Coordinates of C-alpha atoms and ligand atoms in Angstrom, one line a residue:
X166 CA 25.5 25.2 -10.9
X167 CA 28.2 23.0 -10.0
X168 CA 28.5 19.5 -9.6
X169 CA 30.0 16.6 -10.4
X170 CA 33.8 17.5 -11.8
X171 CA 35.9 18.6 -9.3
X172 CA 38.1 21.9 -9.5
X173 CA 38.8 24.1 -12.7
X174 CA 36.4 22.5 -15.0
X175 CA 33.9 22.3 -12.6
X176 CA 34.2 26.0 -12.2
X177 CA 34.0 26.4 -16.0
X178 CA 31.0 24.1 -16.2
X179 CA 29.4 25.7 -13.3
X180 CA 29.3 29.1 -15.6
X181 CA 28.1 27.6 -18.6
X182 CA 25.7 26.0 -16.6
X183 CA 24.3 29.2 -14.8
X184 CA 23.6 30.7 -18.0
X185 CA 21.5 27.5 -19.6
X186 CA 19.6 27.7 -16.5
X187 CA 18.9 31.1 -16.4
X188 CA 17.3 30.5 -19.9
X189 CA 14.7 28.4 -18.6
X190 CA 12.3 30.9 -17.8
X191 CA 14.8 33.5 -17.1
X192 CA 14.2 35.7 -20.1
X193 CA 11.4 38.0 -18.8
X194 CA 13.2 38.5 -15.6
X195 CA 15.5 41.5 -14.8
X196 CA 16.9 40.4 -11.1
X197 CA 18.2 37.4 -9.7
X198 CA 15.8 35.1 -7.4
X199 CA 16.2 35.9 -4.0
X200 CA 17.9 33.0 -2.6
X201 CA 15.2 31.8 0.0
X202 CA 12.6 32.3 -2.5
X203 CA 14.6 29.8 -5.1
X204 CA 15.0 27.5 -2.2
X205 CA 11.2 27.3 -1.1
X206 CA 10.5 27.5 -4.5
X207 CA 12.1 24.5 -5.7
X208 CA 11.7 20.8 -5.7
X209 CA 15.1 18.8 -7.0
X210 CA 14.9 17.8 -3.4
X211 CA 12.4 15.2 -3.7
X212 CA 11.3 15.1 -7.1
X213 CA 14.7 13.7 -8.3
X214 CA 12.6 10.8 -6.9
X215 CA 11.3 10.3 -10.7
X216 CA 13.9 11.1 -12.3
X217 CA 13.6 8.1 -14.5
X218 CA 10.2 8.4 -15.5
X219 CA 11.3 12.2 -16.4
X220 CA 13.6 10.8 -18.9
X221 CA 11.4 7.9 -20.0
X222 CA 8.6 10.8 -20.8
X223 CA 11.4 12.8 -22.5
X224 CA 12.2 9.7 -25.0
X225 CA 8.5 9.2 -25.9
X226 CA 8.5 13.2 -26.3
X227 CA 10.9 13.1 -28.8
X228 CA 10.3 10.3 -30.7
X229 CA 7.0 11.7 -31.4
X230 CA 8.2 15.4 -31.9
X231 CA 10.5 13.7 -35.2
X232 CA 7.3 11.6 -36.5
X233 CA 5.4 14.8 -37.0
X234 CA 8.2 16.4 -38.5
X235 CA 8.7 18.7 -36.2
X236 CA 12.6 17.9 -35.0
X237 CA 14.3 16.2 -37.4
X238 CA 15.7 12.3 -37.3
X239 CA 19.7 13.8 -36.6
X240 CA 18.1 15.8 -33.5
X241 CA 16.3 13.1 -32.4
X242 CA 19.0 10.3 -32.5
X243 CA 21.5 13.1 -30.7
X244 CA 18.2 13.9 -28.0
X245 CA 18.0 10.2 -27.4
X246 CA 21.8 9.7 -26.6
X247 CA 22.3 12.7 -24.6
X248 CA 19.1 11.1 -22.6
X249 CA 20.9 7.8 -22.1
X250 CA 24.4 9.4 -21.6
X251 CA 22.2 11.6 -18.3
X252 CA 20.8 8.8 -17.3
X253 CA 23.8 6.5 -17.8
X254 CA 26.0 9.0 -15.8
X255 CA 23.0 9.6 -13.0
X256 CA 23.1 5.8 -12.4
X257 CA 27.0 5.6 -11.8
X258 CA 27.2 8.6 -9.6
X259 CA 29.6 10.2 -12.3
X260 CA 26.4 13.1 -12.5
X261 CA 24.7 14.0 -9.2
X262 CA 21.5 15.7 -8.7
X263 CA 22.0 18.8 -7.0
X264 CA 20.3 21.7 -5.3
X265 CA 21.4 23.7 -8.1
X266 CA 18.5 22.9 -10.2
X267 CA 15.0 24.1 -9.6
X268 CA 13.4 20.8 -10.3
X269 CA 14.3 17.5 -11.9
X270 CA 12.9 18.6 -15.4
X271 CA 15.1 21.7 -15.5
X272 CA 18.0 19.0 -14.1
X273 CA 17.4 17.1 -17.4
X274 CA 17.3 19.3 -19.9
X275 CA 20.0 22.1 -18.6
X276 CA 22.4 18.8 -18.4
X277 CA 21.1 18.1 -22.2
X278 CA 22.0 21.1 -23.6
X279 CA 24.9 21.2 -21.6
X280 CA 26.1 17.9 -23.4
X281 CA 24.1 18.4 -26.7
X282 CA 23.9 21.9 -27.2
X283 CA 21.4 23.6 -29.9
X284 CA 19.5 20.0 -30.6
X285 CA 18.7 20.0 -26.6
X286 CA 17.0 23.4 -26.9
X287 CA 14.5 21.7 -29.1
X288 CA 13.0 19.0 -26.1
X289 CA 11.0 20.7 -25.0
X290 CA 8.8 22.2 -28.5
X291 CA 5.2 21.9 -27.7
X292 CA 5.3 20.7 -23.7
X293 CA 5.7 22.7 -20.3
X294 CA 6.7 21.8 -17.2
X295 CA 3.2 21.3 -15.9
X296 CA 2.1 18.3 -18.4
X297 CA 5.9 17.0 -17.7
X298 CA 5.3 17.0 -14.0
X299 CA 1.8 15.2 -14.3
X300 CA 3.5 12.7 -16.1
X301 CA 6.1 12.3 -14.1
X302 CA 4.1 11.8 -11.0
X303 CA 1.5 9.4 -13.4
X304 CA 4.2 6.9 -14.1
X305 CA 5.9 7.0 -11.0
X306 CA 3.1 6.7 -9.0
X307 CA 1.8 3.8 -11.4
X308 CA 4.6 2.0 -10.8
X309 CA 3.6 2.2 -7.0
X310 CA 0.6 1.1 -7.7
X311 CA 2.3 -2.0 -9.4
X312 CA 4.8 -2.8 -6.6
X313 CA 1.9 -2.3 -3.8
X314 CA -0.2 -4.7 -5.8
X315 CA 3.1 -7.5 -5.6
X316 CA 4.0 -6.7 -2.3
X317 CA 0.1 -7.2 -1.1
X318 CA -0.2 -10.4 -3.5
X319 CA 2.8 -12.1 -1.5
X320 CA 1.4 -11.3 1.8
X321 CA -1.9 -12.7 0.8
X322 CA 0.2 -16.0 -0.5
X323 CA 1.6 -16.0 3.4
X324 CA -1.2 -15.7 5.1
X325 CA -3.2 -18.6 2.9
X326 CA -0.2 -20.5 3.7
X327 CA -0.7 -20.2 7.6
X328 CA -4.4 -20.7 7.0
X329 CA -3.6 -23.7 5.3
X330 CA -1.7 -25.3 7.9
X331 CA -4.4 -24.3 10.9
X332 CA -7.9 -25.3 9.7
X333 CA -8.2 -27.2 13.1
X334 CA -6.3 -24.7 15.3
X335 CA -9.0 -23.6 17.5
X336 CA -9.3 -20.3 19.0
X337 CA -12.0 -17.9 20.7
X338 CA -13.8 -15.7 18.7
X339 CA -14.3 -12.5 19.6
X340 CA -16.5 -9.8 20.2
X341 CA -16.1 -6.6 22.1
X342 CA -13.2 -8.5 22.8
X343 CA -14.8 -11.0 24.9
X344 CA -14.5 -14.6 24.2
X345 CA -17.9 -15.4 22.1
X346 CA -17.8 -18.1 19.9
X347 CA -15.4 -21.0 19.0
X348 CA -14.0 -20.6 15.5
X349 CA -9.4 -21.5 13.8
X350 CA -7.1 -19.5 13.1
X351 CA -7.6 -20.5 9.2
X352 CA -11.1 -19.0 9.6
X353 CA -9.5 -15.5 12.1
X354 CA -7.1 -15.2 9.1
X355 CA -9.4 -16.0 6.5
X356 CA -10.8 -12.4 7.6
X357 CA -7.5 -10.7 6.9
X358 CA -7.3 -12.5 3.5
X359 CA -10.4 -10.8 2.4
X360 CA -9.3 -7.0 4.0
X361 CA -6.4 -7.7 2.1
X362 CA -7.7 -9.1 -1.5
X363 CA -10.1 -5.8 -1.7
X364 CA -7.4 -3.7 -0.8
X365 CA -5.9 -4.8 -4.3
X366 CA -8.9 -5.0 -6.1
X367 CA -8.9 -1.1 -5.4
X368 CA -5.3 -0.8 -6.2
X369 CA -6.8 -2.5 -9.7
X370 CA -9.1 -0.4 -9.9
X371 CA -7.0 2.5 -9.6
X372 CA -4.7 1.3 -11.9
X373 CA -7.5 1.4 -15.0
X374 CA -8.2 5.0 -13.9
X375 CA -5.5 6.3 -14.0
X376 CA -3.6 4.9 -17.2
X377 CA -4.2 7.5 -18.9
X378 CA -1.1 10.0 -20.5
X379 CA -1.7 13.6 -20.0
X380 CA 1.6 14.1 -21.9
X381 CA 0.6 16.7 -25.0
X382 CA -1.6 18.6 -22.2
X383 CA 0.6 21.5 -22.5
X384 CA 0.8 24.4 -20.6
X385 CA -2.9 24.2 -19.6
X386 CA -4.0 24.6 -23.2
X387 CA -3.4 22.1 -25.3
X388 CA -0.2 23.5 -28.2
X389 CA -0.8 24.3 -31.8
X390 CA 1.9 22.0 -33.0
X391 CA 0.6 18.9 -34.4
X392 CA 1.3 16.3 -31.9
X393 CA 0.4 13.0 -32.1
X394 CA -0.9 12.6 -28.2
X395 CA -2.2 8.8 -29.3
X396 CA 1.3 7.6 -30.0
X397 CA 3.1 9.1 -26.8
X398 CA 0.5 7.8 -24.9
X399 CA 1.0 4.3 -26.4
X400 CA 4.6 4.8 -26.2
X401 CA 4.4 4.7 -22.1
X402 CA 1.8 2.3 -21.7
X403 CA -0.8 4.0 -21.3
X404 CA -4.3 2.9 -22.7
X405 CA -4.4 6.4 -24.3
X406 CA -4.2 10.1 -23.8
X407 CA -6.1 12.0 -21.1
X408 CA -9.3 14.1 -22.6
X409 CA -9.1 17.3 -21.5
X410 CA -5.7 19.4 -21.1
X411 CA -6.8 21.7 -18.0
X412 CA -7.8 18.4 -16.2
X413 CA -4.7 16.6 -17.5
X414 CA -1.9 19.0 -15.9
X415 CA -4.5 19.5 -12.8
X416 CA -5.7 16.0 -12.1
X417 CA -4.1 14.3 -8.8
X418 CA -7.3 12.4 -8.2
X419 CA -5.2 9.5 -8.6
X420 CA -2.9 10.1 -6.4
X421 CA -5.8 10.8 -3.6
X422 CA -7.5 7.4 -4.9
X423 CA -4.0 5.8 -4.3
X424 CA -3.5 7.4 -0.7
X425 CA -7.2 6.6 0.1
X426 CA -6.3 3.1 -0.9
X427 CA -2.7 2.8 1.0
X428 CA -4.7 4.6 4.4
X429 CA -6.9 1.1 4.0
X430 CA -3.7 -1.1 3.8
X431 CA -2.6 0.6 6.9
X432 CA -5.5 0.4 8.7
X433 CA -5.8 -3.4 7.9
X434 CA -2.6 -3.9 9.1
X435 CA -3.0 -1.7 11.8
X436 CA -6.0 -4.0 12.8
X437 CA -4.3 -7.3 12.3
X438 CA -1.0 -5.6 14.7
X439 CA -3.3 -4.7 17.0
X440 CA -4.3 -8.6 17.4
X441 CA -0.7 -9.9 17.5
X442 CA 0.4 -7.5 20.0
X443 CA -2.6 -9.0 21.9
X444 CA -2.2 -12.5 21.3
X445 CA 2.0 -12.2 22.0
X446 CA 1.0 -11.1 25.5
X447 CA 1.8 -12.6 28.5
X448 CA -2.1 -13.2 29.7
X449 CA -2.9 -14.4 26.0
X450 CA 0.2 -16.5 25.1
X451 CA -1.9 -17.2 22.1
X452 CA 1.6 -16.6 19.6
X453 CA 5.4 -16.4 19.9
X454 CA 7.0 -13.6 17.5
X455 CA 10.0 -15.0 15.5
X456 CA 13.1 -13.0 17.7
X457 CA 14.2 -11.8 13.9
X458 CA 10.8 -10.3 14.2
X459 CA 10.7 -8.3 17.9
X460 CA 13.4 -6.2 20.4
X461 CA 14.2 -6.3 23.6
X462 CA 14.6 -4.3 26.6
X463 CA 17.7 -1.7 27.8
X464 CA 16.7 -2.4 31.5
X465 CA 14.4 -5.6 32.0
X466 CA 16.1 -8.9 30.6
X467 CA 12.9 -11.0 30.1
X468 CA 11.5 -8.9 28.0
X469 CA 10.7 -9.4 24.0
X470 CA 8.8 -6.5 22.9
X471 CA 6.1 -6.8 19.3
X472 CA 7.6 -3.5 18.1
X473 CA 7.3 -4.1 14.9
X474 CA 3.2 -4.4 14.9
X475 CA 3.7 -1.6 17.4
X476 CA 5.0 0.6 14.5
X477 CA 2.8 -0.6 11.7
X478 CA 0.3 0.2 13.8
X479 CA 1.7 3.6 14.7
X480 CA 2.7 4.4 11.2
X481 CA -0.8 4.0 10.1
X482 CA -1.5 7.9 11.0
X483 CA 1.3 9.1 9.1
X484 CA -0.2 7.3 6.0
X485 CA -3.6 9.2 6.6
X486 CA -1.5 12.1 7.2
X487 CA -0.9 12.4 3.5
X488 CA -4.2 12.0 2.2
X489 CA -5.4 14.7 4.6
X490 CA -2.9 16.7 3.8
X491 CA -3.3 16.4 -0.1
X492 CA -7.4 16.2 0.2
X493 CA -6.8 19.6 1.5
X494 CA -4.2 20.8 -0.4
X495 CA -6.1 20.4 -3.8
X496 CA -9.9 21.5 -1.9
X497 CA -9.4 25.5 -3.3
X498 CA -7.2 25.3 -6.3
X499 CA -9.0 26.5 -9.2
X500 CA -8.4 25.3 -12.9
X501 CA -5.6 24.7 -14.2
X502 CA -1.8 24.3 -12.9
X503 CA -1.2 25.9 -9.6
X504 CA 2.3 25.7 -7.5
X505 CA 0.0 24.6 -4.3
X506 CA 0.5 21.1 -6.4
X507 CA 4.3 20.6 -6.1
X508 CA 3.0 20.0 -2.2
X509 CA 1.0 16.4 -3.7
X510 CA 5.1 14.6 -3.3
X511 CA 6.6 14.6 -0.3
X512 CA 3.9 13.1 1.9
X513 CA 2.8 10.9 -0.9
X514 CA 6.4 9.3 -1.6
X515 CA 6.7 9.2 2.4
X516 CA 3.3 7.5 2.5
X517 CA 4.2 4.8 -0.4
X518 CA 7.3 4.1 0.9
X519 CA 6.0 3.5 4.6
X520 CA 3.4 1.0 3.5
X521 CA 5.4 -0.7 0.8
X522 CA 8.2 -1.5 4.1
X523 CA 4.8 -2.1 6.7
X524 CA 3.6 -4.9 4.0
X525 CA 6.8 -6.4 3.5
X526 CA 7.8 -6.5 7.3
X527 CA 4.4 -7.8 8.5
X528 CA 4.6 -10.4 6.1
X529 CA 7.8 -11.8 7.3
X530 CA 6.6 -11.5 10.8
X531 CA 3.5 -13.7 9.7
X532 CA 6.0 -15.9 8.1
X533 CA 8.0 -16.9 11.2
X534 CA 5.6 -16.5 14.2
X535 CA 5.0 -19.4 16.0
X536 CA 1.0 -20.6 17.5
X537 CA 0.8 -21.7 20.8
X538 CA -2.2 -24.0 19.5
X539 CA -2.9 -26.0 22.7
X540 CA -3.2 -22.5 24.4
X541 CA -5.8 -21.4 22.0
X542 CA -8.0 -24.1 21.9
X543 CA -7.5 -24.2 26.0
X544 CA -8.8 -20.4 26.0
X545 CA -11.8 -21.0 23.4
X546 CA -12.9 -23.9 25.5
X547 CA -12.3 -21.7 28.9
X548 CA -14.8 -18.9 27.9
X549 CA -18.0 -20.4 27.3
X550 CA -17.5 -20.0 23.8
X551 CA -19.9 -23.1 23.4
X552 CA -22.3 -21.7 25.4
X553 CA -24.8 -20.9 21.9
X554 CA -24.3 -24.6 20.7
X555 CA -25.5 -25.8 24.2
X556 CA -28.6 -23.6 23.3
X557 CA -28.8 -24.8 20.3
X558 CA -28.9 -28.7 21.5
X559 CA -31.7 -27.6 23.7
X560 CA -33.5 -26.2 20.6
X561 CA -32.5 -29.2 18.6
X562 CA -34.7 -31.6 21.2
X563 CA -37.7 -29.4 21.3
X564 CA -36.8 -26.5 23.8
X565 CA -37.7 -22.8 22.0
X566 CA -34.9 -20.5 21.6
X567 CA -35.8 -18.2 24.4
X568 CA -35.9 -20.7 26.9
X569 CA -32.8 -22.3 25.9
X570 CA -31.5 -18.9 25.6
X571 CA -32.3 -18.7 29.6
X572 CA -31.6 -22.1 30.9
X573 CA -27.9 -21.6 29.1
X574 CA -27.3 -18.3 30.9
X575 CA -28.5 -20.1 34.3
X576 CA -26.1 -23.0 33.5
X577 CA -23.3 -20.6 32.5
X578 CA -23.9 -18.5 36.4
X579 CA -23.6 -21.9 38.0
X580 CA -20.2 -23.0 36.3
X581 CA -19.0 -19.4 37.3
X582 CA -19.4 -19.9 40.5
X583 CA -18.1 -23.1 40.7
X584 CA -15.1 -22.2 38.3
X585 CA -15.6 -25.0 36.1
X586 CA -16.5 -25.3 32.2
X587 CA -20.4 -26.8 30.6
X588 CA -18.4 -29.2 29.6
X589 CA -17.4 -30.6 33.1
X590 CA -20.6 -30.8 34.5
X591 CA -22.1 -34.0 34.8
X592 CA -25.5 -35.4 33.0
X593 CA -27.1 -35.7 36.2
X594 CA -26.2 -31.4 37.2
X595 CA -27.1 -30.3 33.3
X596 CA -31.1 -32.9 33.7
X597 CA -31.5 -30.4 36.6
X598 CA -31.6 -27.7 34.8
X599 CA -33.3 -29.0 31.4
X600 CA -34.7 -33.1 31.1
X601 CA -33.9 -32.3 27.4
X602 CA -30.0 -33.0 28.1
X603 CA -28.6 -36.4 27.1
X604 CA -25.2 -38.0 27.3
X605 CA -25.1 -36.7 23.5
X606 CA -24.9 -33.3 24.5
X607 CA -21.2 -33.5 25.4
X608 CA -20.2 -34.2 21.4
X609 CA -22.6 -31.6 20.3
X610 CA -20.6 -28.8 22.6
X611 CA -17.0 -29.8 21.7
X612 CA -14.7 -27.5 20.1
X613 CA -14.6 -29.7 17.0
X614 CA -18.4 -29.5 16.4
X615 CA -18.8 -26.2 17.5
X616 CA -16.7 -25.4 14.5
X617 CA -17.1 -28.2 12.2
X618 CA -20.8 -27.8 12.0
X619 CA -20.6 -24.2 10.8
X620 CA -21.3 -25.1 7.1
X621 CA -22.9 -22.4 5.8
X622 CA -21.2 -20.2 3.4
X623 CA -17.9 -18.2 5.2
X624 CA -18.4 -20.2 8.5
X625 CA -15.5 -21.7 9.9
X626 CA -16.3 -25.5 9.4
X627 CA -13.5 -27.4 8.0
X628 CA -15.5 -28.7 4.7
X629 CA -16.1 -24.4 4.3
X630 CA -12.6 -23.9 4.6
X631 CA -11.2 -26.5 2.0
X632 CA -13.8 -24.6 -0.5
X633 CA -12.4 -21.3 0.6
X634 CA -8.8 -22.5 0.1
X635 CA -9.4 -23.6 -3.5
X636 CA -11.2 -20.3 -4.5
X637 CA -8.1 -18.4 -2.5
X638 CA -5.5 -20.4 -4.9
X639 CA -7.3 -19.9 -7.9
X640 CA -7.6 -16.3 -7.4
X641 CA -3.8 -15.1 -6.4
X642 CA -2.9 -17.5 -9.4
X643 CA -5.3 -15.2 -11.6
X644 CA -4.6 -11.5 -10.5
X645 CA -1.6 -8.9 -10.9
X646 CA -2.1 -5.5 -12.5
X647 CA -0.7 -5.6 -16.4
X648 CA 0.7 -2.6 -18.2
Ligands
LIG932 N1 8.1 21.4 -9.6 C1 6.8 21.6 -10.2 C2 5.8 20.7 -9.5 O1 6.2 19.8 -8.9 C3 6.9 21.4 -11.6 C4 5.9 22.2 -12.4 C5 6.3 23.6 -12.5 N2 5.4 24.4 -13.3 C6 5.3 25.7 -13.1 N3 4.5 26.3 -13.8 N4 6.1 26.3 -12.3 O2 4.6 20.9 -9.7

């Protein structure tokens, strides 16, 4: 129990210190821990992650222990200062968090008494460790929720930017990854928009699940002093307190929602990386990635390399990594706290911190990257893309879809083999394979009407898109998550 003061009176402290701790939940206990044990045991490692929230909870703690008369007003004014004095100290590195403390709640309240003395020992009346930690987690991973939702609400304000600018970039559309139909770049990332609006209307969603304080939960059981659950719960911003105690200091549904909801993010993104590191390749040329935005090679000179979607992409397991690895942890714990639960932080934090830095990188790479346009509307108009609206014209002047169907597929063989485009055949070469054809049919099979006549509701057509944009801007002026 040494920490922050260096020599004699950090010796001094470092015995005082031993003893608090040792009071924790030393009192039944005749031996010393055995060191590995305390080290596998304990969780200051990455729980110091929320320390803040531990001391937020603390305040609201206390505040409502002395309105139910049950510390008085002196101990809770010298509570609350030793709390900001800890947290004051924490912030300028005058107080470090060290593996000397089992957890971050024993950090907080051994370093209370330590500064306070007797009024310390009074925190924590009527709460254990178990309703602390589920707090703890709560807030901190609310506040994740929060930050996700921000991050997520920019990117979507980037790529309705880019959509702006490129409702008559054309492009192929594709399927099985084979050129199919003509559609922009507005419309391609219009896709992405949605992917990306439902993954924070789950993150919403979330959010008014889990608000909920299971502060008061106790041990497992509830407490027989009179606390007032209503008013801590207000206190934190929560819309109340949780229902049941064993499910409040058990519960890490949230936390699987949450993952559940980040492994979506991820594999959007993973999606959309996939696509750019198509599009920046040499054969596609479609985009250039911003050179803030990719690395080069050690050995070849010409190369500029999309690592960044690369690693999105190959973070994306990681992220699932942690809601396996919590769905499983949690499938055979039985009712109520269990240690098996310290195991829901590591992977998580990991996990929130991996997509939090994938959203914010992605976005910037959006940002910057140029589109080769010409090249794009060149490659739509190079793989036949038209080829349904030539079937279509045929349809239009009284030939039934079948047949157009097969006189478009003849058509398409022929401009295979001579290595030209519908387009580029001549009135007098399309009459021979249907007398329906008329010098018309070259407007109906351009890029611009291939797209533009797509009207119906989520099509491509330009008049679609303006509505699109509108309903886009009203919504990410409307949405956030409120505490
Ligand atoms: N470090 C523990 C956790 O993360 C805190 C709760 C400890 N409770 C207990 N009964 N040992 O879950």
């Amino acid at each position: 129990m040494r920490i922050f003061f260096e020599g004699k009176r950090r010796k001094q402290i470092g015995q005082e210190r031993k003893k608090i701790m040792a009071q924790l939940w030393g009192g039944r206990f005749q031996k010393e821990t055995d060191k590995l044990v305390y080290a596998f045991n304990a969780s200051i490692g990455f729980d110091q992650k929320f320390f803040h929230e531990d001391v937020m909870g603390s305040r609201a703690h206390v505040k409502m222990l002395c309105k139910q008369g049950i510390v008085t007003e002196d101990e809770k004014n010298e509570i609350l200062k030793g709390l900001d004095s800890i947290e004051k100290d924490v912030e300028d590195g005058t107080l470090l968090i060290t593996e000397e403390y089992e957890d971050i709640h024993s950090f907080v309240e051994a370093n209370l008494i330590d500064r306070i003395g007797d009024a310390g020992k009074k925190l924590h009346t009527g709460r254990s460790r178990n309703d602390q930690v589920a707090l703890d987690m709560r807030l901190f991973t609310r506040n994740q929720v929060k930050e996700t939702d921000e991050l997520l609400k920019h990117f979507l304000e980037t790529i309705e930017a880019v959509m702006e600018e490129n409702v008559d970039t054309y492009m192929p559309g594709f399927t099985h990854l084979q050129k199919a139909q003509p559609v922009t770049l507005a419309h391609h990332l219009g896709a992405y928009f949605e992917m990306f609006k439902r993954d924070r209307l789950r993150l919403y969603d979330i959010h008014e699940r889990m608000n909920y304080c299971p502060l008061g939960s106790g041990a497992l059981a509830g407490t027989t002093y009179p606390l007032d659950r209503e008013f801590t719960a207000k206190e934190l911003g929560f819309y109340g307190p949780t229902n049941n105690s064993m499910d409040g200091v058990s519960d890490r549904d949230y936390l699987i929602e949450f993952l559940a909801a980040l492994s979506t993010v991820m594999m959007h993104l993973s999606r959309f990386s996939e696509e750019v590191i198509i599009w920046n390749s040499n054969e596609y040329g479609f985009v250039e990635i911003d050179d803030a935005y990719s690395t080069g090679s050690s050995i070849m000179p010409q190369k500029k390399n999309p690592d960044i979607a690369e690693l999105v992409r190959g973070k994306t397991g990681r992220v699932y990594g942690a809601l396996t690895s919590l769905l499983t942890t949690m499938k055979g714990i039985p009712l109520a706290y269990n240690k098996d639960m310290q195991e829901d932080k590591e992977l998580a934090f990991d996990a929130m911190d991996t997509v939090k830095g994938c959203i914010a990188l992605f976005d910037g790479m959006l940002a910057t990257m140029k589109f080769h346009k010409e090249t794009m509307a060149v490659s739509a108009m190079k793989g036949f893309t038209n080829a349904t609206d030539a079937a279509d014209y045929l349809v239009n002047n009284g030939v039934p879809f079948r047949d157009a169907h097969g006189i478009i597929g003849r058509i398409v063989l022929y401009c295979l083999d001579k290595g030209i485009t519908i387009d580029e055949m001549s009135l007098e070469e399309l009459q021979e394979f249907a007398p329906e054809f008329k010098e018309d049919i070259y407007e109906a099979i351009s890029l611009e009407t291939c797209v533009n006549k797509r009207l119906t509701i989520g099509a491509p057509g330009a008049d679609v898109m303006k509505d699109v944009f509108k309903k886009n801007r009203e919504y990410l002026d409307n949405s956030g998550i409120e505490n």
